Amino acid sequence: MNVVVPVPQDDKVRSLWTREDAERLYNLPLNDLLFEAQTIHRTHFDPNKLQMSRLLSIKTGGCPEDCGYCSQSALAPTGLKASKLMEVERVLAEARKAKDGGATRYCMGAAWRSPKERDMDMVIAMVEGVKALGMETCMTLGMLDPFQAKRLATAGLDYYNHNIDTSERYYSEIITTRTFADRLETLSNVREAGMKVCAGGILGMGESEGDRIDMLLTLANMTVPPESVPINMLIPIPGSRLANAPKVDPIEFVRVIALARILMPTSYVRLSAGRTEMSDELQAMCFFAGANSIFIGDCLLTADNPGEDHDTALFRRLGVSAEELDTAQ
Ligand code: SAM
Ligand code: DTB
Ligand code: SF4
């Protein structure tokens, strides 16, 4: 078997992963790749614990951006009804339910290109309110300038989610209303403001194997890699440009999860959107490959998620349970 030496991420002078390293890992015989990923996983995490987050769409639809995968773009005939920013009290009521359901992190998403000044007070009140419930907070509101990032960080926002979605090369095939560089700039503003970064992407948008590897390399080679890396399987949305994109081969999906685990040994890798379409066996394989975070609940932002009954049964069969929040931090 090839011996793979992971690059230590806490070295003062950190060496970067090369495309060659990543390709070699990705193309290992599957058993070797899984063994390597699971070995690394066990040195940093309890392999039988999953971090559980819950999502809420606080502002749905009517988005001016043209992301080809999204149900919420006003530019695609997806039939989704747009709604206004949710009242703070309603968000907090939903967050309480999520906490009772076992979620330790509450993620609030808005269909915006970027937050407007007039919305910031309500968004800040949501962060403070959810934080006061004793949950970790995460938001995904589109692009942030340094000032907005600082305001959110000061309010106590723990994580900001902003996905790079795919490789730099393929990005403009999927989104034309902003650039890959815009995405990286927001991520840098989030990091500078002192928040933790949640950044990942989507598989199944017609991208190549090289695009998937390059996406992971961009994340892994950041000065500080994201603490949370969501890997979404495209949920095809009727009316969206990617409604008929070719499906990802499940084994290739597992390979990407394993590669993410090896390239970013201490990050949480989230098996994110698309679990409803995955078999229990595929999910189990993703957890073995190093995925250790999921969204729970029966709804993501606008699309379905497996729901509590199915997940509870699956986790019992696999002997995995929810990771508790480390309140000592
Ligand atoms: N509007 C904000 C933005 O785009 O940054 C935040 C919300 S957006 C819906 C959050 C992420 O969800 C996207 O970056 C994308 O990675 C993921 N996503 C959206 N629609 C999806 C779909 N149909 N299937 C899989 N992932 C999806
Ligand atoms: C992420 O990477 N996936 C989540 C979260 N970050 C915001 C969103 C998934 C959205 C799936 C499609 C929908 O619900 O509309
Ligand atoms: Fe808007 Fe975000 Fe959907 Fe893109 S992914 S259309 S920015 S809500």
Tab-separated table of C-alpha atoms and ligand atoms in Angstrom:
chain	number	residue	atom	x	y	z
A	1	MET	CA	0.000	0.000	0.000
A	2	ASN	CA	1.158	3.544	-0.658
A	3	VAL	CA	2.234	5.322	2.450
A	4	VAL	CA	0.589	8.675	2.707
A	5	VAL	CA	2.087	11.272	4.971
A	6	PRO	CA	-0.434	13.956	5.851
A	7	VAL	CA	0.806	17.520	5.929
A	8	PRO	CA	0.672	18.818	9.493
A	9	GLN	CA	-1.637	21.783	9.591
A	10	ASP	CA	-0.203	23.357	12.714
A	11	ASP	CA	3.349	23.772	11.475
A	12	LYS	CA	4.686	27.320	11.612
A	13	VAL	CA	5.646	27.049	7.959
A	14	ARG	CA	2.860	25.013	6.433
A	15	SER	CA	3.547	23.246	3.184
A	16	LEU	CA	0.736	23.324	0.689
A	17	TRP	CA	-0.959	20.318	-0.837
A	18	THR	CA	-0.114	19.890	-4.492
A	19	ARG	CA	-2.470	18.774	-7.230
A	20	GLU	CA	-0.208	15.745	-7.649
A	21	ASP	CA	-0.578	14.743	-3.959
A	22	ALA	CA	-4.320	15.134	-4.126
A	23	GLU	CA	-4.717	13.206	-7.375
A	24	ARG	CA	-2.566	10.376	-6.076
A	25	LEU	CA	-4.719	10.116	-2.953
A	26	TYR	CA	-7.977	10.380	-4.879
A	27	ASN	CA	-6.930	7.577	-7.215
A	28	LEU	CA	-5.736	5.118	-4.574
A	29	PRO	CA	-7.519	1.777	-4.538
A	30	LEU	CA	-10.715	2.531	-2.609
A	31	ASN	CA	-9.814	0.348	0.351
A	32	ASP	CA	-6.461	2.102	0.731
A	33	LEU	CA	-8.056	5.530	0.445
A	34	LEU	CA	-10.720	4.668	3.029
A	35	PHE	CA	-8.151	3.147	5.375
A	36	GLU	CA	-6.009	6.278	5.161
A	37	ALA	CA	-8.975	8.611	5.677
A	38	GLN	CA	-10.340	6.611	8.614
A	39	THR	CA	-6.894	6.411	10.240
A	40	ILE	CA	-6.497	10.195	10.047
A	41	HIS	CA	-10.084	10.674	11.182
A	42	ARG	CA	-9.462	8.634	14.347
A	43	THR	CA	-6.401	10.641	15.325
A	44	HIS	CA	-8.504	13.822	15.503
A	45	PHE	CA	-12.109	12.778	16.183
A	46	ASP	CA	-14.256	10.206	17.916
A	47	PRO	CA	-15.268	8.106	14.873
A	48	ASN	CA	-18.702	7.350	16.324
A	49	LYS	CA	-19.843	10.903	16.936
A	50	LEU	CA	-21.562	13.240	14.484
A	51	GLN	CA	-21.863	16.983	14.853
A	52	MET	CA	-25.516	17.895	14.266
A	53	SER	CA	-26.660	21.202	12.827
A	54	ARG	CA	-30.124	22.428	11.940
A	55	LEU	CA	-30.906	24.822	9.127
A	56	LEU	CA	-33.569	27.482	8.830
A	57	SER	CA	-34.295	29.683	5.853
A	58	ILE	CA	-34.831	33.097	7.458
A	59	LYS	CA	-35.426	34.781	4.084
A	60	THR	CA	-36.587	32.596	1.245
A	61	GLY	CA	-36.524	33.102	-2.535
A	62	GLY	CA	-36.445	36.168	-4.762
A	63	CYS	CA	-32.635	36.188	-4.857
A	64	PRO	CA	-30.998	38.387	-7.538
A	65	GLU	CA	-28.110	35.914	-8.072
A	66	ASP	CA	-28.171	33.320	-10.859
A	67	CYS	CA	-26.626	30.237	-9.175
A	68	GLY	CA	-27.593	27.460	-11.579
A	69	TYR	CA	-28.370	24.933	-8.826
A	70	CYS	CA	-30.598	27.037	-6.617
A	71	SER	CA	-34.355	27.004	-6.077
A	72	GLN	CA	-34.198	30.565	-4.737
A	73	SER	CA	-32.874	32.504	-7.706
A	74	ALA	CA	-35.463	34.970	-8.991
A	75	LEU	CA	-33.912	34.435	-12.437
A	76	ALA	CA	-35.011	30.783	-12.690
A	77	PRO	CA	-38.607	29.546	-13.069
A	78	THR	CA	-38.476	27.198	-10.067
A	79	GLY	CA	-41.946	28.119	-8.804
A	80	LEU	CA	-40.686	28.979	-5.326
A	81	LYS	CA	-42.665	31.642	-3.519
A	82	ALA	CA	-40.495	34.447	-2.105
A	83	SER	CA	-41.005	35.588	1.470
A	84	LYS	CA	-39.768	38.431	3.679
A	85	LEU	CA	-37.180	38.215	6.433
A	86	MET	CA	-38.646	36.123	9.251
A	87	GLU	CA	-39.535	37.748	12.582
A	88	VAL	CA	-36.876	37.293	15.270
A	89	GLU	CA	-39.277	35.596	17.702
A	90	ARG	CA	-40.236	32.988	15.103
A	91	VAL	CA	-36.603	32.208	14.428
A	92	LEU	CA	-35.963	31.770	18.155
A	93	ALA	CA	-38.991	29.498	18.527
A	94	GLU	CA	-37.645	27.304	15.707
A	95	ALA	CA	-34.185	27.317	17.272
A	96	ARG	CA	-35.604	26.106	20.600
A	97	LYS	CA	-37.262	23.193	18.787
A	98	ALA	CA	-33.984	22.393	17.036
A	99	LYS	CA	-32.143	22.339	20.351
A	100	ASP	CA	-34.751	19.971	21.809
A	101	GLY	CA	-34.263	17.797	18.727
A	102	GLY	CA	-30.533	17.411	19.451
A	103	ALA	CA	-28.946	20.102	17.267
A	104	THR	CA	-25.940	21.869	18.757
A	105	ARG	CA	-25.531	24.405	15.959
A	106	TYR	CA	-28.224	26.559	14.416
A	107	CYS	CA	-27.615	27.724	10.847
A	108	MET	CA	-29.686	30.547	9.431
A	109	GLY	CA	-29.700	31.155	5.677
A	110	ALA	CA	-30.959	34.075	3.621
A	111	ALA	CA	-31.474	34.275	-0.140
A	112	TRP	CA	-29.472	37.471	-0.522
A	113	ARG	CA	-26.544	38.555	-2.662
A	114	SER	CA	-25.426	40.326	0.515
A	115	PRO	CA	-27.246	41.657	3.581
A	116	LYS	CA	-28.754	45.151	3.356
A	117	GLU	CA	-28.018	47.644	6.095
A	118	ARG	CA	-31.724	47.791	7.007
A	119	ASP	CA	-31.750	44.033	7.771
A	120	MET	CA	-28.675	43.944	9.974
A	121	ASP	CA	-30.392	44.810	13.283
A	122	MET	CA	-32.807	41.884	12.951
A	123	VAL	CA	-30.046	39.508	11.898
A	124	ILE	CA	-27.952	40.572	14.880
A	125	ALA	CA	-30.922	40.021	17.214
A	126	MET	CA	-31.256	36.483	15.795
A	127	VAL	CA	-27.592	35.727	16.491
A	128	GLU	CA	-27.824	37.040	20.049
A	129	GLY	CA	-31.082	35.187	20.711
A	130	VAL	CA	-29.880	31.815	19.397
A	131	LYS	CA	-26.596	32.226	21.246
A	132	ALA	CA	-28.520	32.852	24.470
A	133	LEU	CA	-30.209	29.452	23.996
A	134	GLY	CA	-26.790	27.829	24.356
A	135	MET	CA	-26.337	26.785	20.741
A	136	GLU	CA	-23.545	27.541	18.323
A	137	THR	CA	-24.618	30.028	15.686
A	138	CYS	CA	-24.007	29.978	11.949
A	139	MET	CA	-25.299	32.236	9.208
A	140	THR	CA	-25.153	32.253	5.441
A	141	LEU	CA	-26.291	35.599	4.082
A	142	GLY	CA	-24.226	36.020	0.912
A	143	MET	CA	-21.272	38.367	0.504
A	144	LEU	CA	-20.058	40.343	3.527
A	145	ASP	CA	-17.870	43.429	3.621
A	146	PRO	CA	-15.322	43.700	6.460
A	147	PHE	CA	-17.619	45.949	8.491
A	148	GLN	CA	-20.607	43.567	8.271
A	149	ALA	CA	-18.366	40.633	9.170
A	150	LYS	CA	-17.079	42.461	12.227
A	151	ARG	CA	-20.616	43.331	13.338
A	152	LEU	CA	-21.704	39.709	13.126
A	153	ALA	CA	-18.599	38.515	14.955
A	154	THR	CA	-19.156	41.049	17.733
A	155	ALA	CA	-22.749	39.860	18.101
A	156	GLY	CA	-21.405	36.372	18.801
A	157	LEU	CA	-21.760	34.638	15.428
A	158	ASP	CA	-19.569	31.538	15.650
A	159	TYR	CA	-19.525	30.391	12.005
A	160	TYR	CA	-20.164	31.961	8.646
A	161	ASN	CA	-21.065	29.656	5.758
A	162	HIS	CA	-20.010	30.764	2.311
A	163	ASN	CA	-19.382	27.998	-0.198
A	164	ILE	CA	-16.908	28.159	-3.050
A	165	ASP	CA	-19.172	25.530	-4.651
A	166	THR	CA	-16.733	24.231	-7.299
A	167	SER	CA	-13.301	24.859	-8.816
A	168	GLU	CA	-12.213	28.338	-9.899
A	169	ARG	CA	-12.151	27.045	-13.491
A	170	TYR	CA	-15.762	25.801	-13.471
A	171	TYR	CA	-17.268	28.572	-11.320
A	172	SER	CA	-18.417	30.818	-14.177
A	173	GLU	CA	-20.325	27.900	-15.747
A	174	ILE	CA	-22.521	27.801	-12.637
A	175	ILE	CA	-22.790	31.436	-11.531
A	176	THR	CA	-22.316	34.579	-13.609
A	177	THR	CA	-23.480	37.281	-11.188
A	178	ARG	CA	-20.362	37.065	-8.984
A	179	THR	CA	-16.862	35.637	-9.250
A	180	PHE	CA	-14.823	33.017	-7.455
A	181	ALA	CA	-12.590	35.877	-6.255
A	182	ASP	CA	-15.661	37.580	-4.685
A	183	ARG	CA	-16.284	34.372	-2.750
A	184	LEU	CA	-12.704	34.233	-1.468
A	185	GLU	CA	-12.851	37.879	-0.458
A	186	THR	CA	-15.877	37.305	1.785
A	187	LEU	CA	-14.193	34.262	3.308
A	188	SER	CA	-11.158	36.381	4.079
A	189	ASN	CA	-13.371	39.090	5.647
A	190	VAL	CA	-15.021	36.432	7.819
A	191	ARG	CA	-11.657	35.074	8.946
A	192	GLU	CA	-10.266	38.556	9.633
A	193	ALA	CA	-13.299	39.350	11.767
A	194	GLY	CA	-12.470	36.342	13.956
A	195	MET	CA	-15.308	33.986	13.012
A	196	LYS	CA	-14.935	30.329	12.133
A	197	VAL	CA	-15.290	29.522	8.458
A	198	CYS	CA	-17.729	27.030	6.949
A	199	ALA	CA	-16.964	26.584	3.251
A	200	GLY	CA	-17.453	23.713	0.872
A	201	GLY	CA	-19.227	22.937	-2.341
A	202	ILE	CA	-21.564	20.849	-4.434
A	203	LEU	CA	-20.951	17.686	-6.422
A	204	GLY	CA	-23.138	16.746	-9.364
A	205	MET	CA	-23.170	19.993	-11.347
A	206	GLY	CA	-21.473	18.473	-14.407
A	207	GLU	CA	-17.999	19.249	-13.043
A	208	SER	CA	-15.016	17.007	-13.729
A	209	GLU	CA	-13.024	14.948	-11.244
A	210	GLY	CA	-10.284	17.601	-11.545
A	211	ASP	CA	-12.750	20.348	-10.589
A	212	ARG	CA	-13.691	18.443	-7.435
A	213	ILE	CA	-10.047	17.948	-6.502
A	214	ASP	CA	-9.221	21.608	-7.210
A	215	MET	CA	-12.150	22.764	-5.085
A	216	LEU	CA	-10.774	20.795	-2.125
A	217	LEU	CA	-7.250	22.076	-2.777
A	218	THR	CA	-8.464	25.685	-2.669
A	219	LEU	CA	-10.030	25.016	0.738
A	220	ALA	CA	-7.190	22.939	2.168
A	221	ASN	CA	-4.513	25.415	1.076
A	222	MET	CA	-6.140	28.440	2.720
A	223	THR	CA	-3.881	30.052	5.330
A	224	VAL	CA	-6.269	28.567	7.864
A	225	PRO	CA	-8.487	25.877	6.294
A	226	PRO	CA	-12.230	26.103	7.044
A	227	GLU	CA	-13.233	24.525	10.354
A	228	SER	CA	-16.356	23.178	8.651
A	229	VAL	CA	-16.486	21.790	5.101
A	230	PRO	CA	-19.957	21.006	3.752
A	231	ILE	CA	-19.995	18.635	0.807
A	232	ASN	CA	-23.399	18.831	-0.859
A	233	MET	CA	-24.772	16.388	-3.410
A	234	LEU	CA	-26.772	18.480	-5.884
A	235	ILE	CA	-30.501	18.343	-5.214
A	236	PRO	CA	-31.847	18.820	-8.742
A	237	ILE	CA	-34.411	21.625	-8.719
A	238	PRO	CA	-37.016	21.576	-11.504
A	239	GLY	CA	-36.796	24.843	-13.455
A	240	SER	CA	-33.172	25.478	-12.437
A	241	ARG	CA	-30.408	25.372	-15.063
A	242	LEU	CA	-28.963	22.238	-13.458
A	243	ALA	CA	-32.230	20.340	-13.187
A	244	ASN	CA	-30.917	17.609	-15.494
A	245	ALA	CA	-27.246	17.526	-14.525
A	246	PRO	CA	-25.659	14.058	-14.608
A	247	LYS	CA	-25.752	12.250	-11.261
A	248	VAL	CA	-22.534	11.729	-9.303
A	249	ASP	CA	-21.267	8.189	-9.062
A	250	PRO	CA	-21.673	7.273	-5.357
A	251	ILE	CA	-18.166	5.798	-5.136
A	252	GLU	CA	-16.721	9.020	-6.543
A	253	PHE	CA	-18.728	10.914	-3.940
A	254	VAL	CA	-17.129	8.794	-1.199
A	255	ARG	CA	-13.692	9.432	-2.684
A	256	VAL	CA	-14.260	13.186	-2.438
A	257	ILE	CA	-15.291	12.893	1.221
A	258	ALA	CA	-12.192	10.800	1.968
A	259	LEU	CA	-9.958	13.286	0.185
A	260	ALA	CA	-11.512	16.179	2.128
A	261	ARG	CA	-10.815	14.297	5.362
A	262	ILE	CA	-7.162	13.669	4.451
A	263	LEU	CA	-6.455	17.182	3.133
A	264	MET	CA	-8.194	18.848	6.104
A	265	PRO	CA	-7.577	16.446	9.017
A	266	THR	CA	-8.969	18.633	11.787
A	267	SER	CA	-11.969	20.127	9.950
A	268	TYR	CA	-15.496	18.862	10.332
A	269	VAL	CA	-16.578	17.427	6.981
A	270	ARG	CA	-20.329	17.730	6.602
A	271	LEU	CA	-22.372	15.283	4.591
A	272	SER	CA	-24.677	18.112	3.649
A	273	ALA	CA	-27.500	18.393	1.094
A	274	GLY	CA	-28.689	15.329	-0.787
A	275	ARG	CA	-28.907	12.719	1.985
A	276	THR	CA	-32.555	12.020	1.147
A	277	GLU	CA	-31.450	10.538	-2.172
A	278	MET	CA	-28.576	8.551	-0.630
A	279	SER	CA	-28.924	4.986	0.553
A	280	ASP	CA	-28.145	4.241	4.193
A	281	GLU	CA	-25.152	2.250	2.941
A	282	LEU	CA	-23.766	5.236	1.025
A	283	GLN	CA	-24.159	7.467	4.070
A	284	ALA	CA	-22.431	4.837	6.218
A	285	MET	CA	-19.557	4.748	3.752
A	286	CYS	CA	-19.297	8.559	3.839
A	287	PHE	CA	-19.050	8.449	7.641
A	288	PHE	CA	-16.337	5.801	7.355
A	289	ALA	CA	-14.537	8.045	4.849
A	290	GLY	CA	-14.464	10.801	7.472
A	291	ALA	CA	-17.698	12.774	7.227
A	292	ASN	CA	-18.611	13.723	10.783
A	293	SER	CA	-21.271	16.391	10.567
A	294	ILE	CA	-24.797	16.496	9.150
A	295	PHE	CA	-27.946	18.587	8.984
A	296	ILE	CA	-30.790	17.057	10.952
A	297	GLY	CA	-34.496	17.742	10.540
A	298	ASP	CA	-36.896	17.160	7.683
A	299	CYS	CA	-36.065	20.334	5.754
A	300	LEU	CA	-32.880	22.049	4.574
A	301	LEU	CA	-33.538	25.567	3.253
A	302	THR	CA	-36.223	24.716	0.709
A	303	ALA	CA	-35.537	21.034	-0.020
A	304	ASP	CA	-36.165	17.814	1.891
A	305	ASN	CA	-33.820	16.161	4.362
A	306	PRO	CA	-34.288	12.623	5.770
A	307	GLY	CA	-36.042	13.692	8.997
A	308	GLU	CA	-35.746	12.482	12.567
A	309	ASP	CA	-37.299	9.024	12.315
A	310	HIS	CA	-35.123	7.840	9.477
A	311	ASP	CA	-31.957	9.350	10.943
A	312	THR	CA	-32.581	7.969	14.424
A	313	ALA	CA	-32.985	4.465	12.983
A	314	LEU	CA	-29.878	4.847	10.826
A	315	PHE	CA	-27.718	6.129	13.672
A	316	ARG	CA	-28.862	3.271	15.907
A	317	ARG	CA	-27.917	0.749	13.214
A	318	LEU	CA	-24.506	2.388	12.797
A	319	GLY	CA	-23.865	2.880	16.511
A	320	VAL	CA	-23.210	6.587	16.052
A	321	SER	CA	-24.547	9.363	18.224
A	322	ALA	CA	-24.640	13.142	18.493
A	323	GLU	CA	-21.521	14.969	19.515
A	324	GLU	CA	-22.157	17.203	22.485
A	325	LEU	CA	-21.187	20.821	22.508
A	326	ASP	CA	-17.832	21.439	24.135
A	327	THR	CA	-18.821	24.178	26.547
A	328	ALA	CA	-15.295	24.400	27.933
A	329	GLN	CA	-14.143	26.371	24.852
B	1	SAM	N1	-27.443	33.107	-0.500
B	1	SAM	C1	-26.339	32.672	0.252
B	1	SAM	C2	-25.193	32.218	-0.590
B	1	SAM	O1	-25.422	31.708	-1.682
B	1	SAM	O2	-24.074	32.353	-0.157
B	1	SAM	C3	-26.665	31.605	1.247
B	1	SAM	C4	-27.660	30.512	0.945
B	1	SAM	S1	-27.168	29.315	-0.281
B	1	SAM	C5	-28.687	28.503	-0.589
B	1	SAM	C6	-26.114	28.190	0.570
B	1	SAM	C7	-25.478	27.072	-0.199
B	1	SAM	O3	-26.409	26.008	-0.372
B	1	SAM	C8	-24.987	27.325	-1.598
B	1	SAM	O4	-23.755	27.955	-1.612
B	1	SAM	C9	-24.885	25.919	-2.174
B	1	SAM	O5	-23.600	25.383	-1.956
B	1	SAM	C10	-25.936	25.147	-1.378
B	1	SAM	N2	-27.071	24.759	-2.241
B	1	SAM	C11	-28.025	25.575	-2.707
B	1	SAM	N3	-28.905	24.917	-3.478
B	1	SAM	C12	-28.486	23.623	-3.516
B	1	SAM	C13	-28.976	22.455	-4.161
B	1	SAM	N4	-30.050	22.471	-4.952
B	1	SAM	N5	-28.321	21.298	-3.979
B	1	SAM	C14	-27.205	21.270	-3.189
B	1	SAM	N6	-26.716	22.353	-2.556
B	1	SAM	C15	-27.322	23.519	-2.715
B	2	DTB	C1	-24.505	24.114	2.698
B	2	DTB	O1	-23.390	23.846	2.234
B	2	DTB	N1	-25.604	23.444	2.452
B	2	DTB	C2	-26.724	24.031	3.104
B	2	DTB	C3	-26.088	25.164	3.934
B	2	DTB	N2	-24.725	25.124	3.506
B	2	DTB	C4	-26.642	26.510	3.921
B	2	DTB	C5	-27.800	24.431	2.165
B	2	DTB	C6	-28.309	23.269	1.356
B	2	DTB	C7	-29.415	23.761	0.523
B	2	DTB	C8	-30.083	22.658	-0.201
B	2	DTB	C9	-31.145	23.126	-1.108
B	2	DTB	C10	-32.333	23.777	-0.463
B	2	DTB	O2	-32.734	23.424	0.659
B	2	DTB	O3	-32.896	24.654	-1.111
B	3	SF4	FE1	-29.155	33.322	-4.033
B	3	SF4	FE2	-27.590	31.870	-2.437
B	3	SF4	FE3	-29.385	30.688	-4.066
B	3	SF4	FE4	-27.246	31.817	-5.108
B	3	SF4	S1	-27.260	30.051	-3.707
B	3	SF4	S2	-29.359	32.055	-5.852
B	3	SF4	S3	-26.941	33.565	-3.746
B	3	SF4	S4	-29.819	32.027	-2.347
